Coordinates of C-alpha atoms in Angstrom, one line a residue:
Chain S
M1 CA 98.5 -3.8 20.2
T2 CA 99.3 -7.2 20.3
S3 CA 98.0 -8.9 17.3
N4 CA 98.0 -12.7 15.9
L5 CA 97.9 -11.7 12.3
D6 CA 100.1 -14.3 10.2
P7 CA 103.9 -12.6 10.5
A8 CA 104.4 -12.6 7.0
I9 CA 101.2 -11.1 5.8
A10 CA 102.6 -8.4 9.1
A11 CA 105.8 -7.7 7.8
R12 CA 104.8 -6.4 4.7
L13 CA 101.6 -4.4 5.5
K14 CA 102.1 -1.0 5.3
R15 CA 100.4 1.2 7.9
S16 CA 99.2 5.0 8.2
P17 CA 101.0 6.7 10.9
D18 CA 97.8 5.8 13.2
G19 CA 98.0 1.6 12.4
L20 CA 95.7 1.2 10.3
V21 CA 95.2 0.2 6.8
P22 CA 92.0 1.7 4.3
A23 CA 90.0 -1.6 3.5
I24 CA 87.5 -1.5 0.6
A25 CA 84.2 -3.5 0.9
Q26 CA 83.4 -5.0 -2.2
Q27 CA 79.6 -7.6 -3.0
Y28 CA 81.4 -10.5 -4.4
D29 CA 79.1 -10.8 -7.2
T30 CA 77.4 -7.3 -8.4
G31 CA 80.6 -5.7 -7.9
E32 CA 78.7 -2.0 -5.6
V33 CA 81.9 -1.1 -3.5
L34 CA 79.5 -1.2 0.0
M35 CA 81.8 1.2 1.9
L36 CA 85.9 2.2 3.1
G37 CA 86.5 1.5 6.5
W38 CA 89.6 1.0 8.1
M39 CA 91.9 -2.7 9.5
D40 CA 94.8 -2.7 12.2
D41 CA 96.4 -6.1 11.9
E42 CA 93.9 -7.2 14.8
A43 CA 90.9 -6.3 12.3
L44 CA 93.1 -7.5 9.8
H45 CA 93.2 -11.0 11.1
R46 CA 89.6 -11.4 12.2
T47 CA 88.6 -10.8 8.8
L48 CA 90.9 -13.4 7.9
T49 CA 90.1 -15.9 9.8
T50 CA 86.6 -15.4 11.4
G51 CA 84.3 -15.2 7.7
R52 CA 83.4 -11.9 9.4
C53 CA 85.0 -8.3 8.2
T54 CA 86.1 -6.5 11.5
Y55 CA 87.4 -2.9 11.4
W56 CA 89.0 -1.1 13.8
S57 CA 86.4 2.2 14.6
R58 CA 88.0 5.0 14.4
S59 CA 85.8 7.4 16.1
R60 CA 85.2 4.7 18.5
Q61 CA 88.5 3.0 19.1
Q62 CA 87.3 0.1 19.7
Y63 CA 86.8 -3.4 17.4
W64 CA 83.3 -3.3 14.9
V65 CA 82.5 -6.2 13.6
K66 CA 80.1 -5.3 10.5
G67 CA 76.6 -6.1 11.0
D68 CA 77.0 -7.3 15.3
T69 CA 74.3 -4.3 15.9
S70 CA 73.1 -4.3 13.2
G71 CA 72.0 -7.2 11.5
H72 CA 74.3 -5.8 8.9
V73 CA 76.5 -9.1 8.2
Q74 CA 79.0 -8.7 6.4
H75 CA 81.1 -12.2 5.0
V76 CA 84.2 -12.9 3.7
K77 CA 84.6 -14.2 0.4
S78 CA 88.5 -12.8 -0.3
V79 CA 90.7 -10.7 0.8
A80 CA 93.7 -9.1 -0.9
L81 CA 95.9 -6.5 -0.5
D82 CA 97.1 -4.6 -3.2
C83 CA 100.4 -4.4 -5.0
D84 CA 102.3 -2.0 -2.0
A85 CA 100.6 -3.4 0.5
D86 CA 99.0 -0.6 2.1
T87 CA 95.1 -0.9 0.8
V88 CA 93.6 -4.1 1.8
L89 CA 89.9 -5.0 -0.5
V90 CA 87.8 -7.3 1.0
K91 CA 84.6 -9.1 -1.0
V92 CA 82.2 -10.3 0.5
D93 CA 78.7 -11.7 0.5
Q94 CA 76.3 -7.6 2.4
V95 CA 72.9 -9.3 4.6
G96 CA 70.7 -6.0 3.6
A97 CA 72.5 -2.3 3.6
A98 CA 76.2 -1.7 3.3
C99 CA 75.4 2.4 5.3
H100 CA 74.2 3.2 8.8
T101 CA 71.5 5.8 7.1
G102 CA 70.7 2.3 5.3
A103 CA 71.4 3.3 2.0
R104 CA 72.8 0.0 -0.1
T105 CA 76.2 1.6 -0.1
C106 CA 77.8 4.1 2.1
F107 CA 78.5 6.2 -1.7
D108 CA 74.5 6.3 -3.0
G109 CA 73.0 9.9 -1.4
D110 CA 76.3 12.2 -2.1
V111 CA 77.3 12.4 -5.8
L112 CA 79.7 15.1 -7.1
P113 CA 78.6 17.8 -10.0
L114 CA 81.2 17.5 -12.6
G115 CA 82.3 19.9 -15.2
K116 CA 83.5 24.2 -13.5
Chain D
M1 CA 98.1 24.0 -0.1
T2 CA 95.4 26.8 -1.5
S3 CA 92.8 24.7 -3.2
N4 CA 90.0 25.7 -5.8
L5 CA 87.1 22.9 -4.6
D6 CA 83.9 24.1 -4.8
P7 CA 84.0 25.8 -0.8
A8 CA 80.3 23.7 -0.2
I9 CA 81.8 20.6 -0.7
A10 CA 85.3 21.8 1.6
A11 CA 82.9 22.4 3.6
R12 CA 81.5 18.5 4.5
L13 CA 85.0 17.5 3.6
K14 CA 86.3 15.1 6.4
R15 CA 90.4 14.8 6.1
S16 CA 92.7 12.6 8.2
P17 CA 95.8 14.5 9.9
D18 CA 97.7 15.0 7.2
G19 CA 94.9 16.5 5.6
L20 CA 94.0 13.9 2.8
V21 CA 91.2 11.5 1.8
P22 CA 91.4 8.3 -0.2
A23 CA 90.2 7.8 -2.9
I24 CA 88.3 4.4 -4.9
A25 CA 88.9 4.0 -8.6
Q26 CA 86.4 1.6 -10.0
Q27 CA 86.3 0.6 -13.7
Y28 CA 82.4 2.1 -14.1
D29 CA 81.3 -0.7 -16.5
T30 CA 82.8 -4.0 -15.1
G31 CA 82.5 -2.7 -11.2
E32 CA 86.5 -3.9 -10.6
V33 CA 88.0 -2.1 -8.1
L34 CA 91.3 -0.7 -9.8
M35 CA 93.6 1.3 -6.8
L36 CA 93.4 3.3 -4.0
G37 CA 94.7 6.7 -4.1
W38 CA 94.7 9.7 -1.9
M39 CA 93.3 13.3 -2.8
D40 CA 93.5 16.8 -0.9
D41 CA 91.2 19.3 -1.6
E42 CA 92.8 20.8 -5.1
A43 CA 93.4 17.2 -6.5
L44 CA 89.7 16.2 -5.6
H45 CA 88.6 19.5 -7.4
R46 CA 91.2 18.9 -10.5
T47 CA 89.6 15.5 -10.9
L48 CA 86.3 16.7 -10.9
T49 CA 87.1 19.8 -13.6
T50 CA 89.3 18.1 -16.0
G51 CA 87.7 14.9 -17.0
R52 CA 91.0 12.7 -15.5
C53 CA 91.5 11.5 -12.0
T54 CA 94.3 13.4 -10.2
Y55 CA 95.6 12.0 -6.9
W56 CA 98.0 13.2 -3.8
S57 CA 101.4 11.4 -4.2
R58 CA 102.5 10.5 -0.6
S59 CA 105.1 9.1 -1.6
R60 CA 106.7 11.8 -4.2
Q61 CA 104.5 14.8 -2.1
Q62 CA 103.0 16.5 -5.2
Y63 CA 100.3 16.2 -8.1
W64 CA 99.8 13.2 -9.8
V65 CA 97.8 12.6 -13.1
K66 CA 97.6 9.1 -13.2
G67 CA 98.4 8.3 -17.0
D68 CA 100.3 11.1 -17.7
T69 CA 103.6 9.0 -17.5
S70 CA 102.3 5.7 -18.3
G71 CA 99.7 6.6 -21.2
H72 CA 97.6 4.7 -18.3
V73 CA 94.8 7.4 -18.0
Q74 CA 91.7 6.8 -15.5
H75 CA 88.7 9.4 -17.6
V76 CA 86.2 10.1 -15.2
K77 CA 82.3 9.0 -15.5
S78 CA 81.5 9.6 -11.7
V79 CA 82.3 10.7 -8.4
A80 CA 80.6 10.4 -5.2
L81 CA 81.3 11.0 -1.1
D82 CA 80.7 8.6 0.9
C83 CA 77.9 8.9 4.1
D84 CA 81.0 10.4 6.1
A85 CA 82.8 12.8 3.9
D86 CA 85.6 11.5 4.7
T87 CA 86.3 8.6 1.0
V88 CA 85.6 9.1 -2.7
L89 CA 84.5 7.3 -4.8
V90 CA 85.6 7.5 -8.6
K91 CA 83.8 6.4 -11.2
V92 CA 85.8 5.1 -14.1
D93 CA 87.4 4.1 -17.7
Q94 CA 90.6 2.9 -17.1
V95 CA 93.2 3.0 -20.3
G96 CA 95.3 0.0 -19.9
A97 CA 96.6 -1.4 -16.8
A98 CA 95.7 0.3 -13.7
C99 CA 98.6 -0.8 -11.4
H100 CA 102.3 0.1 -12.2
T101 CA 103.3 -3.6 -12.4
G102 CA 100.8 -3.8 -15.2
A103 CA 98.6 -5.9 -14.1
R104 CA 95.3 -4.7 -14.8
T105 CA 94.0 -3.5 -10.9
C106 CA 96.6 -3.2 -8.4
F107 CA 94.6 -6.0 -5.9
D108 CA 95.1 -9.3 -8.8
G109 CA 98.7 -10.0 -7.3
D110 CA 97.8 -11.0 -3.6
V111 CA 95.3 -12.3 -2.2
L112 CA 95.4 -14.0 1.1
P113 CA 94.7 -17.6 3.0
L114 CA 91.1 -17.4 4.9
G115 CA 91.2 -19.4 8.0
K116 CA 92.8 -20.5 10.5

């Protein structure tokens, strides 16, 4: 896949065998972890340059600009790589619900029991 | 890999082709995203039952109880699956630095420039 990502960033990005990195979306002011999506180089480039969080949909095998169909846009505030350059943290301003279920975050509904 | 994970959880967990799910570690009170690691079923089981966040190290191909060598333990406060059951969010109380570089989080050092 041809990408317009800055070659200096592309050179140090460490991708999984399918060419993707996990991208954590976090609400910039409250700190809520909203969801985890996947980005290839071009999705990261678009996220950095358009102001809108853009993922690669593994199920649909296409780019996915968050909110294009739902209206639940993620306005990008900052983007950081982790120390191994194999994970992206995107701080966003989330419009409405991050989750397709209508929940604010994708982690609201399935808390697992702790202990034996 | 044999696992002691609750079969009801294992039945709905959606793993990547290498049998892992990404696990986001978040500081439970401040909301900081500390790091992203990987868990197989057994690492998730141990995280749920021991009170200590446990990952599968892809580079070393072994279980990794966070803090066992560094002392930078992650005490588990809660564990949740996302809406697709393919990502884990672990809220922890992080002792000291989460990052092997000594930084508080793995996302402190490499903020990418936004815009064209």
